[in-house]
Coordinates of C-alpha atoms in Angstrom, one line a residue:
Chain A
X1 CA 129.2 138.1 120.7
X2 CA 132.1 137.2 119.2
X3 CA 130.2 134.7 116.6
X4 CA 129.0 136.9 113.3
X5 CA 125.7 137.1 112.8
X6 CA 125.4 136.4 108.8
X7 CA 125.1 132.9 108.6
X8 CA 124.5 132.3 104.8
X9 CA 121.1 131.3 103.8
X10 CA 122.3 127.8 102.5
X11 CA 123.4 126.8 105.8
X12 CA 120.3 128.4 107.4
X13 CA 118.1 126.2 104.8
X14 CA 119.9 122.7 106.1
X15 CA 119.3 123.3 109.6
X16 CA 116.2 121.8 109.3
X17 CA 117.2 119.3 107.4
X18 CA 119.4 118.8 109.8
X19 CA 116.9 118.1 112.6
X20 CA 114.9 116.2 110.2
X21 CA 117.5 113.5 109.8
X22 CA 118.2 113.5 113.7
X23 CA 114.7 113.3 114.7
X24 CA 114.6 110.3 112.0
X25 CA 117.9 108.9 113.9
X26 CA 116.4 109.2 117.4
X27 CA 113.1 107.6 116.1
X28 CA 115.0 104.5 115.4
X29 CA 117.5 104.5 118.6
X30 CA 120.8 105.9 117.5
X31 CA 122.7 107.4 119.9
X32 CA 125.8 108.6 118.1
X33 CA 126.7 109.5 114.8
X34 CA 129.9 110.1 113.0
X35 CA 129.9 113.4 110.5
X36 CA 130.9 110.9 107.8
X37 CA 127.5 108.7 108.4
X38 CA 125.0 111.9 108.6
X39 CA 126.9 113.1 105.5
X40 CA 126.4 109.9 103.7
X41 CA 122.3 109.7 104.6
X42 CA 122.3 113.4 103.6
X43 CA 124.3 113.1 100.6
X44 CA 126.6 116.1 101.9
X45 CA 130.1 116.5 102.8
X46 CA 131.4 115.5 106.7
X47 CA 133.6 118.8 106.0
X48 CA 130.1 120.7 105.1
X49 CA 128.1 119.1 108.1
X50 CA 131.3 119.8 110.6
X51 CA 132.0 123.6 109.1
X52 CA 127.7 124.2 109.2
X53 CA 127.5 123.1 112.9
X54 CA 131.2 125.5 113.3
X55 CA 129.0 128.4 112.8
X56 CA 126.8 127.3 115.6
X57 CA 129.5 126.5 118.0
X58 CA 131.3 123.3 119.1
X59 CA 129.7 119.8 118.8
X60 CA 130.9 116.5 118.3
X61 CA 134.4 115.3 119.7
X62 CA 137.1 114.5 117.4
X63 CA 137.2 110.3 117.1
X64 CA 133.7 110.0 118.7
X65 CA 130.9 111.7 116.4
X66 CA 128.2 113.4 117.5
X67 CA 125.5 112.5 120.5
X68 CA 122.3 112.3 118.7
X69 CA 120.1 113.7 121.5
X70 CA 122.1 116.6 122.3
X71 CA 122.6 117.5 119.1
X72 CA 119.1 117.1 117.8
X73 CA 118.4 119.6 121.3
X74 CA 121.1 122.3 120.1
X75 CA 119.9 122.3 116.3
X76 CA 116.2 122.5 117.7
X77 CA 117.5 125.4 120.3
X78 CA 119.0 127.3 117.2
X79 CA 115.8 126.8 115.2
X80 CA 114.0 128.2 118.2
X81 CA 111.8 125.4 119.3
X82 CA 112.5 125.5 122.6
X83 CA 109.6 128.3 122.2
X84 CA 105.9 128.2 121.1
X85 CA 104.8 130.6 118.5
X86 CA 101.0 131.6 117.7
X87 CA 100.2 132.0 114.2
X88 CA 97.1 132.8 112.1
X89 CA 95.6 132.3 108.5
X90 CA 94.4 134.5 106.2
X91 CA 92.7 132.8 103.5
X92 CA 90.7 129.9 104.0
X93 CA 91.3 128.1 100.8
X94 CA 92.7 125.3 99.1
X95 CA 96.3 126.4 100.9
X96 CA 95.0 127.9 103.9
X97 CA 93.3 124.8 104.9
X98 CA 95.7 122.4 104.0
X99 CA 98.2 123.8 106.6
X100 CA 95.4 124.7 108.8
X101 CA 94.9 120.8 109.2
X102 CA 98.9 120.1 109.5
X103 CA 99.2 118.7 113.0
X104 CA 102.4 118.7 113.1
X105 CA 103.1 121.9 113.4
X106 CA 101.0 121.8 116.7
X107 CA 103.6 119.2 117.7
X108 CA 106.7 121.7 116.6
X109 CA 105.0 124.4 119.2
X110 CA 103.2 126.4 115.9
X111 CA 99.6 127.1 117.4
X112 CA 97.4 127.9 115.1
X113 CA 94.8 130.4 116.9
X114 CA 92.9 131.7 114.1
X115 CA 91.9 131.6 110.4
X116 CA 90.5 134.8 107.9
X117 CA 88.8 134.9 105.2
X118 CA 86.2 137.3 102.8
X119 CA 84.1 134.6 102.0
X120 CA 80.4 134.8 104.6
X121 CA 79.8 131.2 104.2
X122 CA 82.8 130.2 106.1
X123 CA 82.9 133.4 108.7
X124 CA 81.9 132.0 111.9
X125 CA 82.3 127.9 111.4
X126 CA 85.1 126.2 113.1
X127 CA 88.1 124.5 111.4
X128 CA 89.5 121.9 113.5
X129 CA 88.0 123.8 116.7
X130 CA 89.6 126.8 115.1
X131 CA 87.2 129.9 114.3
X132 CA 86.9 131.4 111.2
X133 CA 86.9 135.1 111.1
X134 CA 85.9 138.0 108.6
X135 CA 89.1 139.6 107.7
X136 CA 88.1 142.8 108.2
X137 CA 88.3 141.9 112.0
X138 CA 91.9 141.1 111.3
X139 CA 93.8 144.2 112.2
X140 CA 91.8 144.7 116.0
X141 CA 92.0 141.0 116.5
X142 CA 95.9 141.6 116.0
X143 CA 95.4 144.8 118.4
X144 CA 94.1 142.2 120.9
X145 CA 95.9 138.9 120.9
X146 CA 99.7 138.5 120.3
X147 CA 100.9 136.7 117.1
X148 CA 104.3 135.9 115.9
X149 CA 103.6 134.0 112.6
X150 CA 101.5 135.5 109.8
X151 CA 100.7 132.8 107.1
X152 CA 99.2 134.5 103.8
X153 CA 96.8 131.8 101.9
X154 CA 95.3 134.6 100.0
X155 CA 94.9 135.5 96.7
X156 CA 98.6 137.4 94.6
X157 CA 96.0 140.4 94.5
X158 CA 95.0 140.7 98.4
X159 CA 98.3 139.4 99.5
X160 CA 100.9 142.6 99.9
X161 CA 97.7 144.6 102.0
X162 CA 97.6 141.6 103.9
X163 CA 101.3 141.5 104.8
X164 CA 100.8 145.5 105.3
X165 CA 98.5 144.8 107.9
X166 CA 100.6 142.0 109.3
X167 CA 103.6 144.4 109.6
X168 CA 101.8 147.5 110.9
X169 CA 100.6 145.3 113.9
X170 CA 103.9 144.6 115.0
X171 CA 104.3 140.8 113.5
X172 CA 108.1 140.3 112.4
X173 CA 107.6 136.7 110.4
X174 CA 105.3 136.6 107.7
X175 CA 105.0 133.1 105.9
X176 CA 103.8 133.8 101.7
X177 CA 101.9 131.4 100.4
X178 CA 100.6 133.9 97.3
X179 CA 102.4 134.0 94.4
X180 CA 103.7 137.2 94.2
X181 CA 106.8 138.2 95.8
X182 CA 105.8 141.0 99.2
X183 CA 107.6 144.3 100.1
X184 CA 108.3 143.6 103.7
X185 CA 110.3 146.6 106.3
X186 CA 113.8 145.8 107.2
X187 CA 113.5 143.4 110.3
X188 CA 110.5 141.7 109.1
X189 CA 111.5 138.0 108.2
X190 CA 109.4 136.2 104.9
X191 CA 109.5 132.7 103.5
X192 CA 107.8 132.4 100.7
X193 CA 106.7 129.0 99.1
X194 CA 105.8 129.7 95.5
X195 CA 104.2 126.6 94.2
X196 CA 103.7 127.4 90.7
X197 CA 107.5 128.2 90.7
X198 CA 108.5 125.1 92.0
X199 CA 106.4 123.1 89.6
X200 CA 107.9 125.1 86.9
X201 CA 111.2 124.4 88.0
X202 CA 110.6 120.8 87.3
X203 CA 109.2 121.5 84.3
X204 CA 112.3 123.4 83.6
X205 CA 114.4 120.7 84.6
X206 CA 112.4 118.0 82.7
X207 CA 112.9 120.0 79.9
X208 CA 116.4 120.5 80.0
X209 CA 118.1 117.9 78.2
X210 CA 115.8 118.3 75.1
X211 CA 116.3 122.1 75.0
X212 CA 120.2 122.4 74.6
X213 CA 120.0 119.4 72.1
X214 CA 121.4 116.6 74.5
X215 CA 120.9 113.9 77.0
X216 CA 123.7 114.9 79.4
X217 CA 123.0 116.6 82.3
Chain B
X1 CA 125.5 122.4 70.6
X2 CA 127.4 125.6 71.7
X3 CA 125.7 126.3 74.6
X4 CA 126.5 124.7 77.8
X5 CA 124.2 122.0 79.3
X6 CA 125.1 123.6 82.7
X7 CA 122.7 126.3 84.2
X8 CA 123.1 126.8 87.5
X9 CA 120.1 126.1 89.7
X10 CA 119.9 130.3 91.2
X11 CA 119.6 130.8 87.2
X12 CA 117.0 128.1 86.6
X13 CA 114.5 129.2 89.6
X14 CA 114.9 132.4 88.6
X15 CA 113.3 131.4 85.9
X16 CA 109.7 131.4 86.5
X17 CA 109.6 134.2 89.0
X18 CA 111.0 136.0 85.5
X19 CA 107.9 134.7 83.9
X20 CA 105.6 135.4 86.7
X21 CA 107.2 139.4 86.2
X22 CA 106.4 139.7 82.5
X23 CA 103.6 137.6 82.9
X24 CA 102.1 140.3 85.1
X25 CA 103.6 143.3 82.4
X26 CA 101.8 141.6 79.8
X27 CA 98.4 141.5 81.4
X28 CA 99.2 145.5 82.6
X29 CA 99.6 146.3 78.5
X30 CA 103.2 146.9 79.3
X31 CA 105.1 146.7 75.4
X32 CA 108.8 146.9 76.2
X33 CA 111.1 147.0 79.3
X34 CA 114.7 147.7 80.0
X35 CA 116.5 145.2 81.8
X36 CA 117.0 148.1 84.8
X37 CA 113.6 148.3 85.3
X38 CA 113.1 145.2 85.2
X39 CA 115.3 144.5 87.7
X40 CA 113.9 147.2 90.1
X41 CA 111.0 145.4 90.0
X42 CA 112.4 142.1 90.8
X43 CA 115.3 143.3 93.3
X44 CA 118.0 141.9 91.3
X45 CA 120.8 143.7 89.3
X46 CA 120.3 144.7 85.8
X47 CA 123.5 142.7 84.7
X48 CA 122.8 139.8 86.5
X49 CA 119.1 139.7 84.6
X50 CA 121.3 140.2 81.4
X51 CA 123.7 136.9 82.7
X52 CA 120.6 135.0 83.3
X53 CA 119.2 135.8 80.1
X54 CA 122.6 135.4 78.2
X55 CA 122.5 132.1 79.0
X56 CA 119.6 131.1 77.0
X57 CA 120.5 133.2 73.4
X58 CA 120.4 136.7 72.9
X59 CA 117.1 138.9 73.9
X60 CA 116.4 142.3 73.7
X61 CA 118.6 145.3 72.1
X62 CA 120.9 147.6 73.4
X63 CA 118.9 150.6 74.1
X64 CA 115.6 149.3 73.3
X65 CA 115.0 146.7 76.2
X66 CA 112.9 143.6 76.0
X67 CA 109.7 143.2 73.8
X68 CA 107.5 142.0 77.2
X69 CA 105.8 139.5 75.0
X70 CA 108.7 138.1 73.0
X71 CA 110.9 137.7 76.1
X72 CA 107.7 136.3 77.5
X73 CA 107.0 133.4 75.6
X74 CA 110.9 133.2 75.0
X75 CA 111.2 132.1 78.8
X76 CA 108.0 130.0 78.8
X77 CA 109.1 127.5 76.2
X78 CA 112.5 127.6 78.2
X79 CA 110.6 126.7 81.4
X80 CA 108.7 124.2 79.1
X81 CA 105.2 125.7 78.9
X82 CA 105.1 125.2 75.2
X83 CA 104.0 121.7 75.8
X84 CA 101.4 120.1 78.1
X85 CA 102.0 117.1 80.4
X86 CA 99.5 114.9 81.8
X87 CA 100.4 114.2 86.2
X88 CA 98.7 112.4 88.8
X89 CA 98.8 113.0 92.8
X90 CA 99.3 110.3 94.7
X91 CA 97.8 111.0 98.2
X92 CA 94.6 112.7 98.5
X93 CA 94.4 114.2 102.3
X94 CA 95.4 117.9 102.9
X95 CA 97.6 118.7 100.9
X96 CA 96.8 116.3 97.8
X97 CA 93.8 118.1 97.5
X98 CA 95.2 121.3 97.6
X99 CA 97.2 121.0 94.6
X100 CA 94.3 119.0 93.0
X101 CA 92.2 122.1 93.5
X102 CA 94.7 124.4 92.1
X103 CA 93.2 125.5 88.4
X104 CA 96.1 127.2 87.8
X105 CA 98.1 124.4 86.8
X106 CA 95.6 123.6 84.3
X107 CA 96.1 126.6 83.1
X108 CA 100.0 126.1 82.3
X109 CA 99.6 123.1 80.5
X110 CA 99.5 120.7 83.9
X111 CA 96.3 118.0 83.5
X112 CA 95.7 116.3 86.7
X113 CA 94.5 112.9 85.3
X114 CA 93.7 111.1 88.3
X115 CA 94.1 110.7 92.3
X116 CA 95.0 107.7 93.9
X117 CA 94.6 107.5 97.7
X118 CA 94.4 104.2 100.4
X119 CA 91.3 105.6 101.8
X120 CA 88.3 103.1 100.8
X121 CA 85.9 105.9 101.6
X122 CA 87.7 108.2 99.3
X123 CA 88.3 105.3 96.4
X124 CA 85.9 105.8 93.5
X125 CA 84.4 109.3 94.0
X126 CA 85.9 112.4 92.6
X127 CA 87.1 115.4 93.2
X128 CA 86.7 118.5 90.2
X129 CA 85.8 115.3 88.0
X130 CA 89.2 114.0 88.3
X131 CA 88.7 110.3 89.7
X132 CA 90.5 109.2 93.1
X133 CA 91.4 105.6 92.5
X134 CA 93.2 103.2 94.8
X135 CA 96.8 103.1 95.2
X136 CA 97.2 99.4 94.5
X137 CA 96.3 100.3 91.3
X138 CA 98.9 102.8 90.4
X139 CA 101.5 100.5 88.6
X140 CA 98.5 99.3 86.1
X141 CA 97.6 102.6 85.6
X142 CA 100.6 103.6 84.6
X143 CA 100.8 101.1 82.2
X144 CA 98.0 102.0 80.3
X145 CA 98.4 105.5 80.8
X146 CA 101.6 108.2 79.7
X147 CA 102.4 110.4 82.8
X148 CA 105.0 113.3 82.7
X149 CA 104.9 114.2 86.4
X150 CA 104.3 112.4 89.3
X151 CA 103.6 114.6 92.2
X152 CA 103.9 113.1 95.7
X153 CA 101.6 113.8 98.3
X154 CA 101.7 110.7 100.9
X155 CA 103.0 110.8 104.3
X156 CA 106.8 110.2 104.4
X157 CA 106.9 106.6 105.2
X158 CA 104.8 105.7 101.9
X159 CA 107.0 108.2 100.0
X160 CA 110.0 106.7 98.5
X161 CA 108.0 103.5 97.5
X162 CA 105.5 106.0 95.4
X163 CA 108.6 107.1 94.2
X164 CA 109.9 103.7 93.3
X165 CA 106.9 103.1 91.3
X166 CA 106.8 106.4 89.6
X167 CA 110.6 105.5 88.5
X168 CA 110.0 101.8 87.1
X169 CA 106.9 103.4 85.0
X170 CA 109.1 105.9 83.5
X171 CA 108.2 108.9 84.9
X172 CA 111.1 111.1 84.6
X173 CA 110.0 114.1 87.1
X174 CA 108.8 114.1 90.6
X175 CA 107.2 116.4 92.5
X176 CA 107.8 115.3 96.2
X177 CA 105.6 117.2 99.5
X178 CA 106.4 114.7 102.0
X179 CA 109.0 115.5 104.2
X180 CA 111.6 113.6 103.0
X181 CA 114.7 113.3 100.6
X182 CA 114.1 110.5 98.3
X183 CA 116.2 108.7 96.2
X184 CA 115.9 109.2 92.5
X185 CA 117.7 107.2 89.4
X186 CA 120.2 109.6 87.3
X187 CA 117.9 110.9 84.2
X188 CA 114.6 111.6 86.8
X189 CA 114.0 114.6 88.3
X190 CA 112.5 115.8 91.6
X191 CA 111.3 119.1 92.9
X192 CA 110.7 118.8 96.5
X193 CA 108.0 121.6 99.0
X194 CA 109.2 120.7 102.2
X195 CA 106.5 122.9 104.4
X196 CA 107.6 122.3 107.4
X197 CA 111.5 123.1 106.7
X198 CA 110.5 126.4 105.2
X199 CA 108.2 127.2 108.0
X200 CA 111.6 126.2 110.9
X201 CA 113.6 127.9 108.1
X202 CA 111.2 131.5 109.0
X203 CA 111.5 130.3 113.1
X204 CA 115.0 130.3 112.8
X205 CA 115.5 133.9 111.3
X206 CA 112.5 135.6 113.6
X207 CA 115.2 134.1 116.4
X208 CA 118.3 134.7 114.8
X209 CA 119.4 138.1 116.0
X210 CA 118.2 136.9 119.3
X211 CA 120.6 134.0 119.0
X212 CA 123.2 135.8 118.3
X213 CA 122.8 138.8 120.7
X214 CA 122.7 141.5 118.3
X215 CA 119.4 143.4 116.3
X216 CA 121.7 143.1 113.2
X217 CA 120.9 140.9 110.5

């Protein structure tokens, strides 16, 4: 107990960050790290980095900086890589099969154990040794094998019925890759990645200076 | 003048999930709504819609709501959809291709022009007629050739030289997938899809009550 349990979504979305920059670290041999250099290569504060891993608990002694392996170990622990997860695809598109290929996320204990889709042509090939199923098999394959990750590749119009079924089956992480934003029950966790809003951010952004008449930013 | 050059970035990607909203209104022959129901479609407040909005000009009436289509193309020449912008993707493997394949970004006013790749097998075919040329010859193609947006799609240790280039041509906006935070001169723009940190982002909130020893969230 005694830690709170809301820890705010900005700090949640530099933990891996976080791990990215220590993995990069450990890649090329460092063994210690003072806040102020990991602040510098992540262009945040030391006071940030120090009061993000506060939430966490204690790392890093005062004068001596951080161990690299250990705390690469304890950011990994709190992302919860110390465990493997099984995920499927549903939607064997563009989307679906890009991250369907992603190795790495074998590496980072995400196994991929099966894909979904509507379309006959594909039902019953492999992808990368992976079978493709019909989804209408979806809900008694979920009956049958455990699953922790649901990744939706499928169309905005197919995607909420998808997540319905994801939900009633028990699965409480649900990763959206439709463009629509899904109802999901309380204790159900969903990241969305919203490509079209992200491009239209940067448009936005590109845009900016022109639209209020001036080059500052 | 008069209006501040400052929009915070929660404001500006609320932006196109806004236009994705009436974007869907529209297309369901929906004529006018108020900025409460808006917002109970969008799980936001009805004030803080009326903020966002305020910070653009003045839309809709008190008591009458939002025209759908007004406030519609009001927020897509905000976002910049008024205009078209010509992009290339530099990196033609999983995901490369999946945005390549993505029609919808046509749609919006985003032309793919071309692909450039290292891969000799992949050099000079094409993919949806868009050519896939080799990397090497990026810099001359962007000499001869006016790109808006440069969207990234090489692994991470080719990324910030892609970048580089993309900068010394004049491109002013990046769209970065590899898993990396590069560095960009003041006036350029990036937009980064980190995949992998939104999917540890999901890992870590399945195991955050876990981690803390409590169901709450």
């Amino acid at each position: 107990m005694g830690k709170s349990t809301v820890i705010s979504m900005a700090v949640v979305r530099r933990l891996p960050r976080y791990r990215r920059y220590l993995s990069e670290l450990l890649e090329n041999g460092v063994d210690r790290i003072s806040s102020k250099e990991l602040s510098e290569r992540m262009n945040l504060t030391a006071s940030q980095i120090r009061q993000d891993f506060n939430c966490f608990g204690d790392f890093g002694q005062q004068g001596y900086g951080y161990n690299v392996k250990e705390l690469y170990n304890e950011i990994a622990r709190i992302i919860g890589l110390n465990k493997s997860y099984n995920t499927v695809v549903v939607g064997a598109g563009n989307i679906g099969q890009a991250i369907a290929n992603y190795s790495s996320f074998g590496k980072l204990g995400f196994n991929l154990v099966a894909i979904f889709d509507v379309n006959p042509k594909l039902i019953g090939l492999k992808f990368r040794d992976i079978d493709i199923r019909d989804v209408d098999d979806l809900d008694s394959y979920l009956d049958e094998n455990k699953i922790d990750i649901g990744i939706i590749c499928v169309p905005k119009a197919q995607a909420q019925r998808t997540a319905d079924i994801f939900q009633d089956k028990g699965i409480k992480a649900i990763w959206n890759f439709a463009p629509i934003d899904l109802k999901v029950q309380e204790g159900v966790v969903i990241e969305n990645v919203h490509l079209s809003d992200s491009l239209l951010t940067l448009s936005y952004r590109l845009n900016e200076a022109e639209l209020f008449g001036t080059e500052e930013k």
